[in-house]
């Protein structure tokens, strides 16, 4: 709606209209109506803000494994699983962060009891660009092995 109003404003200005359609008292009623309509649309959920995606339910994740979209059965399902685990456990964005990854960003380790885990060393992000040396994560993102379900174990998928 704002873009339509901007187009009207530019048109009037190009025709040397004597009043400013954005600030003139002549257009006060129009501005109030526009603002009320924008507020109404925003309250109804129609804004220009991007809506976040809904999280997948456990049932939907199970369906992805059952249909071999995720898992270790094919090369494609393994890649999908690795990307899914990276997004879910390490907070990587789907495309950008995966393309910027380097060898060694994800490391395999063992704790004192011998349980394996993956740890992600994020070099830089949109908010942590490296400009401030003290702006580092207090804890590295880590995901633990789930040997009780090897087909869904992030460590087992990583090791393949």
Short mmCIF file of C-alpha atoms in Angstrom, two decimals:
data_model
loop_
_atom_site.label_atom_id
_atom_site.label_comp_id
_atom_site.label_asym_id
_atom_site.label_seq_id
_atom_site.Cartn_x
_atom_site.Cartn_y
_atom_site.Cartn_z
CA UNK A 1 0.00 0.00 0.00
CA UNK A 2 2.89 2.33 0.76
CA UNK A 3 4.30 1.75 -2.72
CA UNK A 4 0.96 2.72 -4.28
CA UNK A 5 0.92 5.87 -2.18
CA UNK A 6 4.50 6.61 -3.22
CA UNK A 7 3.50 6.26 -6.88
CA UNK A 8 0.62 8.70 -6.41
CA UNK A 9 2.95 11.12 -4.60
CA UNK A 10 5.53 10.95 -7.44
CA UNK A 11 2.83 11.45 -10.07
CA UNK A 12 1.41 14.52 -8.31
CA UNK A 13 4.90 15.92 -7.83
CA UNK A 14 5.75 15.41 -11.52
CA UNK A 15 2.61 17.38 -12.46
CA UNK A 16 3.71 20.24 -10.13
CA UNK A 17 0.79 19.73 -7.76
CA UNK A 18 0.95 22.59 -5.21
CA UNK A 19 0.55 20.43 -2.06
CA UNK A 20 2.86 17.79 -0.60
CA UNK A 21 0.75 14.63 -0.43
CA UNK A 22 2.83 13.28 2.47
CA UNK A 23 2.71 16.31 4.78
CA UNK A 24 0.01 18.70 3.62
CA UNK A 25 -3.10 19.19 5.80
CA UNK A 26 -5.09 18.66 2.58
CA UNK A 27 -4.06 14.98 2.69
CA UNK A 28 -4.36 14.48 6.45
CA UNK A 29 -7.54 12.36 6.15
CA UNK A 30 -5.89 10.24 3.43
CA UNK A 31 -2.79 9.67 5.58
CA UNK A 32 -4.92 8.66 8.58
CA UNK A 33 -6.93 6.24 6.44
CA UNK A 34 -3.77 4.74 4.94
CA UNK A 35 -2.16 4.30 8.38
CA UNK A 36 -5.35 2.73 9.78
CA UNK A 37 -5.53 0.28 6.87
CA UNK A 38 -1.84 -0.63 7.24
CA UNK A 39 -2.36 -1.24 10.96
CA UNK A 40 -5.43 -3.38 10.24
CA UNK A 41 -3.51 -5.46 7.69
CA UNK A 42 -0.58 -5.91 10.06
CA UNK A 43 -2.89 -7.08 12.86
CA UNK A 44 -4.42 -9.57 10.42
CA UNK A 45 -0.93 -10.96 9.72
CA UNK A 46 -0.50 -9.35 6.31
CA UNK A 47 2.73 -7.42 6.57
CA UNK A 48 5.84 -7.21 4.45
CA UNK A 49 7.82 -9.02 7.14
CA UNK A 50 8.99 -12.52 6.30
CA UNK A 51 7.29 -15.21 8.32
CA UNK A 52 9.49 -17.82 9.92
CA UNK A 53 9.03 -21.41 8.91
CA UNK A 54 7.23 -23.75 11.26
CA UNK A 55 9.43 -26.32 12.96
CA UNK A 56 9.06 -29.91 11.80
CA UNK A 57 7.26 -32.22 14.18
CA UNK A 58 8.76 -35.55 15.25
CA UNK A 59 6.11 -37.26 13.11
CA UNK A 60 7.20 -35.30 10.02
CA UNK A 61 10.86 -36.11 10.71
CA UNK A 62 9.92 -39.79 11.07
CA UNK A 63 8.14 -39.61 7.69
CA UNK A 64 11.28 -38.15 6.08
CA UNK A 65 13.35 -41.06 7.42
CA UNK A 66 10.72 -43.62 6.38
CA UNK A 67 10.62 -42.23 2.81
CA UNK A 68 14.46 -42.27 2.64
CA UNK A 69 14.64 -38.51 2.22
CA UNK A 70 16.77 -38.57 5.38
CA UNK A 71 18.96 -41.45 6.49
CA UNK A 72 22.01 -43.36 5.38
CA UNK A 73 20.53 -45.47 2.57
CA UNK A 74 21.57 -43.39 -0.47
CA UNK A 75 24.13 -40.71 -1.16
CA UNK A 76 21.37 -38.12 -1.52
CA UNK A 77 19.65 -39.10 1.74
CA UNK A 78 23.02 -39.00 3.53
CA UNK A 79 23.74 -35.48 2.23
CA UNK A 80 20.23 -34.39 3.22
CA UNK A 81 20.81 -35.85 6.70
CA UNK A 82 24.16 -34.11 7.12
CA UNK A 83 22.64 -30.77 6.07
CA UNK A 84 19.63 -31.34 8.33
CA UNK A 85 21.86 -32.16 11.32
CA UNK A 86 24.06 -29.12 10.65
CA UNK A 87 21.03 -26.83 10.54
CA UNK A 88 19.27 -28.41 13.49
CA UNK A 89 22.17 -28.87 15.89
CA UNK A 90 24.66 -26.20 14.84
CA UNK A 91 22.34 -23.46 13.60
CA UNK A 92 23.73 -23.33 10.06
CA UNK A 93 21.61 -21.55 7.49
CA UNK A 94 20.58 -23.88 4.70
CA UNK A 95 22.75 -22.69 1.81
CA UNK A 96 25.07 -19.87 2.80
CA UNK A 97 26.77 -21.45 5.80
CA UNK A 98 27.20 -24.82 4.10
CA UNK A 99 28.94 -23.24 1.14
CA UNK A 100 31.28 -21.30 3.44
CA UNK A 101 32.29 -24.33 5.52
CA UNK A 102 35.91 -25.44 5.47
CA UNK A 103 37.51 -28.76 6.30
CA UNK A 104 37.84 -29.00 10.07
CA UNK A 105 34.89 -26.73 10.97
CA UNK A 106 33.14 -29.82 12.37
CA UNK A 107 35.35 -32.06 14.48
CA UNK A 108 34.77 -35.51 15.93
CA UNK A 109 35.73 -35.94 19.57
CA UNK A 110 35.30 -38.20 22.60
CA UNK A 111 34.55 -37.24 26.16
CA UNK A 112 36.24 -38.79 29.22
CA UNK A 113 33.72 -41.66 29.27
CA UNK A 114 34.39 -42.48 25.60
CA UNK A 115 31.12 -41.13 24.21
CA UNK A 116 31.59 -39.56 20.77
CA UNK A 117 30.38 -36.11 19.80
CA UNK A 118 30.59 -33.59 16.97
CA UNK A 119 31.64 -30.04 17.70
CA UNK A 120 31.25 -27.06 15.39
CA UNK A 121 33.82 -24.28 15.33
CA UNK A 122 32.05 -21.38 13.68
CA UNK A 123 34.67 -19.07 12.20
CA UNK A 124 32.47 -16.07 11.41
CA UNK A 125 28.78 -15.33 11.15
CA UNK A 126 26.50 -12.49 10.21
CA UNK A 127 26.74 -11.14 13.78
CA UNK A 128 30.25 -12.36 14.64
CA UNK A 129 32.37 -11.05 11.79
CA UNK A 130 35.74 -11.21 13.53
CA UNK A 131 36.01 -7.44 14.02
CA UNK A 132 35.92 -7.83 17.80
CA UNK A 133 38.32 -10.42 19.19
CA UNK A 134 36.29 -10.76 22.39
CA UNK A 135 33.04 -11.52 20.52
CA UNK A 136 33.29 -15.31 20.66
CA UNK A 137 30.89 -18.06 21.66
CA UNK A 138 31.13 -19.14 25.28
CA UNK A 139 30.32 -22.74 24.31
CA UNK A 140 30.88 -24.45 20.97
CA UNK A 141 27.76 -26.10 19.52
CA UNK A 142 28.00 -29.84 20.17
CA UNK A 143 25.86 -32.87 19.30
CA UNK A 144 26.31 -36.25 20.98
CA UNK A 145 26.19 -39.70 19.41
CA UNK A 146 23.00 -41.71 19.80
CA UNK A 147 24.22 -45.32 19.50
CA UNK A 148 20.77 -46.64 20.50
CA UNK A 149 19.49 -45.50 17.06
CA UNK A 150 22.45 -45.74 14.63
CA UNK A 151 20.33 -44.89 11.55
CA UNK A 152 19.57 -41.46 13.02
CA UNK A 153 22.84 -40.91 14.86
CA UNK A 154 24.47 -37.65 13.72
CA UNK A 155 27.96 -38.98 14.53
CA UNK A 156 27.40 -42.20 12.54
CA UNK A 157 26.15 -40.18 9.56
CA UNK A 158 29.17 -37.87 9.81
CA UNK A 159 31.59 -40.81 9.92
CA UNK A 160 30.18 -42.31 6.71
#
